[in-house]
PDB file of C-alpha atoms in Angstrom:
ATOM      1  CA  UNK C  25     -98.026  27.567 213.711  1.00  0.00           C
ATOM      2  CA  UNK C  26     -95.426  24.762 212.865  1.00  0.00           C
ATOM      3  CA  UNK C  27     -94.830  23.648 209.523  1.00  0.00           C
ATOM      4  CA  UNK C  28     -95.665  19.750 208.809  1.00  0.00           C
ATOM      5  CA  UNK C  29     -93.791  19.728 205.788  1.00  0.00           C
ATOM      6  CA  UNK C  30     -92.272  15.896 205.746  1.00  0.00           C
ATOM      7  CA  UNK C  31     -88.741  15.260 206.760  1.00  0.00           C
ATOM      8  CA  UNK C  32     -86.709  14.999 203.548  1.00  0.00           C
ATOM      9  CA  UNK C  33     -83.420  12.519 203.278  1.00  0.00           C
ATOM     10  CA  UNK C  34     -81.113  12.073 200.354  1.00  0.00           C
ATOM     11  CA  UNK C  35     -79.475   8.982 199.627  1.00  0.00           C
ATOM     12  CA  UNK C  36     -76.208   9.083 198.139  1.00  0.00           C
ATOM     13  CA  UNK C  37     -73.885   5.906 196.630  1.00  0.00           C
ATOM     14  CA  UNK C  38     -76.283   3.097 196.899  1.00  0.00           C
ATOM     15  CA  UNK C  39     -77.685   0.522 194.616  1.00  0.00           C
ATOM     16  CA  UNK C  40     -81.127   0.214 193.850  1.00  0.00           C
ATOM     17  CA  UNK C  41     -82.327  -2.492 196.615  1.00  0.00           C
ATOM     18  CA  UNK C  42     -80.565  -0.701 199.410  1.00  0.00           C
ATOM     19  CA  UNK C  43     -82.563   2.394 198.567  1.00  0.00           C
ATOM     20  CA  UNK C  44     -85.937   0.240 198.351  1.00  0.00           C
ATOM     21  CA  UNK C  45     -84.620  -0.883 201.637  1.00  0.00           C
ATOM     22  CA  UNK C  46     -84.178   2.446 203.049  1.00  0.00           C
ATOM     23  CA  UNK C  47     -87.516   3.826 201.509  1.00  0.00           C
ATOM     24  CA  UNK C  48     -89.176   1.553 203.705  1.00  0.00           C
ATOM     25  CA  UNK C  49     -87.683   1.801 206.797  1.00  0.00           C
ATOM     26  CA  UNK C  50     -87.272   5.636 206.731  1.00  0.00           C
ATOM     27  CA  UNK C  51     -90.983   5.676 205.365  1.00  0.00           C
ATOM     28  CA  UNK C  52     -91.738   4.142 209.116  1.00  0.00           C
ATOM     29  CA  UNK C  53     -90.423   7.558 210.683  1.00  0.00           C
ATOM     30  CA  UNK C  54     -92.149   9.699 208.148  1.00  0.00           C
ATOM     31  CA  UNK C  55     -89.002  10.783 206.278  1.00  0.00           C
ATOM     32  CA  UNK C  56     -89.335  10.891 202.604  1.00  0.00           C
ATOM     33  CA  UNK C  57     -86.069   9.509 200.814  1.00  0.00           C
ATOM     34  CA  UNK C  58     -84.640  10.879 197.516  1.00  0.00           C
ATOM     35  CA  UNK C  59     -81.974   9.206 194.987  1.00  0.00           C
ATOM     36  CA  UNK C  60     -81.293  12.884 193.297  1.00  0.00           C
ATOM     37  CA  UNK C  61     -80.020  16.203 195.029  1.00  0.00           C
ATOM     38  CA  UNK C  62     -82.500  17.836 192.575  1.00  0.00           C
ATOM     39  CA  UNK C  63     -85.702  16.784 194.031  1.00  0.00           C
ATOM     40  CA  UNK C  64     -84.681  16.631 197.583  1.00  0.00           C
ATOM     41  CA  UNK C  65     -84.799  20.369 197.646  1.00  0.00           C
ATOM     42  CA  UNK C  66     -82.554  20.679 200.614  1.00  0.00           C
ATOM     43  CA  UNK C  67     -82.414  17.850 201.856  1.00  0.00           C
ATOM     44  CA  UNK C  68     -82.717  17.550 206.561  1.00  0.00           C
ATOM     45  CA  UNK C  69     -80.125  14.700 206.217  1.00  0.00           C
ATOM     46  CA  UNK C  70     -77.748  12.904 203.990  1.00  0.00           C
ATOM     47  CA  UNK C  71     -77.461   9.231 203.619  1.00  0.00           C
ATOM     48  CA  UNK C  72     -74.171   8.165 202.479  1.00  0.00           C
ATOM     49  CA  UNK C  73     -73.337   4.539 201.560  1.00  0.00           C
ATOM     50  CA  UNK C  74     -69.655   4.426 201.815  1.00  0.00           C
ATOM     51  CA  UNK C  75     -68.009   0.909 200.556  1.00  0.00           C
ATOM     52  CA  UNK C  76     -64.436   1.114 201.119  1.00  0.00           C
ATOM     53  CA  UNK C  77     -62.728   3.884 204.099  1.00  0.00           C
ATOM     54  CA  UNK C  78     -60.987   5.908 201.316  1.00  0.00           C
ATOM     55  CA  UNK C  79     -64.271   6.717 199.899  1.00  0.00           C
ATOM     56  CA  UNK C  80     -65.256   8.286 203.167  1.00  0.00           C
ATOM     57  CA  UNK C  81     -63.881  11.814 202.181  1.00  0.00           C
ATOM     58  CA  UNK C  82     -65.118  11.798 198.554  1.00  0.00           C
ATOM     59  CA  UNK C  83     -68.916  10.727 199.386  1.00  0.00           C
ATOM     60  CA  UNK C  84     -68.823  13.567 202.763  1.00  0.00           C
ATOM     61  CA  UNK C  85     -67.866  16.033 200.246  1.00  0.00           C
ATOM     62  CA  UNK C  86     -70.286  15.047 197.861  1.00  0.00           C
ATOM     63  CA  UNK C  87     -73.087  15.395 200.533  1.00  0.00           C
ATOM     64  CA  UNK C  88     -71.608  19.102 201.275  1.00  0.00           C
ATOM     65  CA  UNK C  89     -71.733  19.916 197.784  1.00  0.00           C
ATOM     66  CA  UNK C  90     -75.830  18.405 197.655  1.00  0.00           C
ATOM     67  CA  UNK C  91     -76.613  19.561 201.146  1.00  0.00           C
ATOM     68  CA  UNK C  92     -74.456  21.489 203.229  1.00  0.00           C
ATOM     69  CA  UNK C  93     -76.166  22.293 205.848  1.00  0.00           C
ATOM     70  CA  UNK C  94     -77.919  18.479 206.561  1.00  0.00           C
ATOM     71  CA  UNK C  95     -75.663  16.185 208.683  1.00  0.00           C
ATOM     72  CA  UNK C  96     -74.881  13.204 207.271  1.00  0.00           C
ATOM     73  CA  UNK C  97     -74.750   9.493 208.044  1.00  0.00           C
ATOM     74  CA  UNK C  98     -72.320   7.285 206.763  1.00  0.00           C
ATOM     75  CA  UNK C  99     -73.494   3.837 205.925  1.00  0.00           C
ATOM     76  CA  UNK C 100     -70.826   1.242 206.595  1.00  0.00           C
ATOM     77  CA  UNK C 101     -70.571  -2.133 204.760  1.00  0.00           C
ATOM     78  CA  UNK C 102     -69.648  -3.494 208.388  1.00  0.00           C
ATOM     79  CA  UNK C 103     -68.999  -2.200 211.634  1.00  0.00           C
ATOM     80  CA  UNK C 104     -65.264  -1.194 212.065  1.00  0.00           C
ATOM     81  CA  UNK C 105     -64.342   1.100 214.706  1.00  0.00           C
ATOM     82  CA  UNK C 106     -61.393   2.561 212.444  1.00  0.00           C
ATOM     83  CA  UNK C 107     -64.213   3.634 209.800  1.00  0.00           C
ATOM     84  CA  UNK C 108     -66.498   5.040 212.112  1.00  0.00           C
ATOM     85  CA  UNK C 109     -63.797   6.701 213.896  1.00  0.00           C
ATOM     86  CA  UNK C 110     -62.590   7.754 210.194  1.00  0.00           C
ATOM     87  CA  UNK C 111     -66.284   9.217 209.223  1.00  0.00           C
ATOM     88  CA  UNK C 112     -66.779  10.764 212.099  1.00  0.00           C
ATOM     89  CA  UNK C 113     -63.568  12.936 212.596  1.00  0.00           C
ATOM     90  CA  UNK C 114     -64.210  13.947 208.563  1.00  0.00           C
ATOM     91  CA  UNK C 115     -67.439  15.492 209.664  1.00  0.00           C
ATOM     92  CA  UNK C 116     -70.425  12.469 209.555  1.00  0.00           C
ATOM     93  CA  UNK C 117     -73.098  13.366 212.167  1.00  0.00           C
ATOM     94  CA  UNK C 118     -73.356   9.205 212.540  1.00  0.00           C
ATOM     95  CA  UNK C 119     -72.575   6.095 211.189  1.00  0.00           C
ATOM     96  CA  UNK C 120     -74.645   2.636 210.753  1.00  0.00           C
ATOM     97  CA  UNK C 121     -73.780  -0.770 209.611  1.00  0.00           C
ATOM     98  CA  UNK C 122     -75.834  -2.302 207.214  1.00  0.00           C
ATOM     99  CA  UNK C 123     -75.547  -5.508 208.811  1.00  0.00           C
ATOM    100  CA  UNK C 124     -76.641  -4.379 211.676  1.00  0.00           C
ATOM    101  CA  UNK C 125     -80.447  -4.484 212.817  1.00  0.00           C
ATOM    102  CA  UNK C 126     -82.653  -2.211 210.938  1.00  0.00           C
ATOM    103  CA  UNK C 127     -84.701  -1.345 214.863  1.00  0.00           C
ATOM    104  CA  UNK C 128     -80.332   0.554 215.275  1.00  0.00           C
ATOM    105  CA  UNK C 129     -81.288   2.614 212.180  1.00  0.00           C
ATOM    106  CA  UNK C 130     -85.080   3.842 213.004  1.00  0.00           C
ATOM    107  CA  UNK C 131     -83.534   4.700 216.622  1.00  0.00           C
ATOM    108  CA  UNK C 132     -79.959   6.051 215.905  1.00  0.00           C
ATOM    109  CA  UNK C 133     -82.249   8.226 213.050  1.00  0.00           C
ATOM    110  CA  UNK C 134     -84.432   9.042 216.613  1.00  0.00           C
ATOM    111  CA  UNK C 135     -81.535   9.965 218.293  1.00  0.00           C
ATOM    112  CA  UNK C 136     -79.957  12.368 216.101  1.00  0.00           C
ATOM    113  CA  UNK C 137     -83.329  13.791 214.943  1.00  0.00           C
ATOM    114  CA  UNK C 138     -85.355  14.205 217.934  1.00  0.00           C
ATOM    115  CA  UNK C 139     -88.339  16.103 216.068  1.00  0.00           C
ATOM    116  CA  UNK C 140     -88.993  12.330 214.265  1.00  0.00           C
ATOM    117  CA  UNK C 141     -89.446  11.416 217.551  1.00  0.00           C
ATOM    118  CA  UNK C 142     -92.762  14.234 218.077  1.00  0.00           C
ATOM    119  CA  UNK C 143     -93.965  13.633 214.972  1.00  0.00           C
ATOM    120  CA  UNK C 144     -93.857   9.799 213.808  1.00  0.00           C
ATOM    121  CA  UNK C 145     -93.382   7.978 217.295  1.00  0.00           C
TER     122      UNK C 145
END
C-alpha cells in the first residue's frame, strides 16, 4: 500500500513574507514547507531564493549539503535567461521568477513533480 506521508519542501534564503507566501501557495498542492533543514527531515525538494547570479553556486550547494538527493528550484528575483541558463547548468531541477504569476509556480511544481498532480489535483 502507498505511503500518504505529505510532500515535504525546504525553503532556503528567503525572508519571512516570501516564505508566508510560499506556505500558502505550496499548501494548495499539499506540500508542507520548512524554513530549517532540521525539521524537513529529508526534504522531496529544495526551494532556493537566489538574489544576485553569483549566489547561484553557494545557495545549490547549500541545498546539497541540506538535501542531496531533492532537486532544487531556484527562485529568481526576475526572469533572465542568463540566470536560468546559469542555475540550470549548476544543477537546479527548475527555476521561477517571483514576479511571475503564482498559477507558473503551482504548475511548473506539477510539472516537475507529477505525483502532486495524483494526489492534490
Amino acid at each position: 500500500m502507498a505511503s500518504l506521508r505529505t510532500t515535504r519542501a525546504l525553503l532556503l534564503g528567503a525572508d519571512e513574507s516570501l516564505a508566508s507566501l510560499l506556505a500558502d501557495v505550496l499548501g494548495d498542492l499539499g506540500i508542507a514547507l520548512f524554513l530549517d533543514a532540521g525539521d524537513a527531515a529529508r526534504p522531496d525538494l529544495v526551494l532556493a531564493h537566489v538574489e544576485r547570479g553569483e549566489a547561484i553556486l553557494p545557495v545549490l550547494t547549500r541545498a546539497r549539503a541540506c538535501a542531496a538527493a531533492a532537486p532544487v528550484v531556484v527562485l529568481l528575483p526576475f526572469a533572465d535567461e542568463r540566470l536560468v541558463s546559469r542555475a540550470l547548468c549548476q544543477g537546479a531541477r527548475a527555476c521561477f521568477a517571483l514576479g511571475r504569476p503564482l498559477d507558473e509556480l503551482r504548475a511548473l511544481l506539477r510539472s516537475h513533480f507529477p505525483s502532486l498532480e495524483t494526489t492534490h489535483g
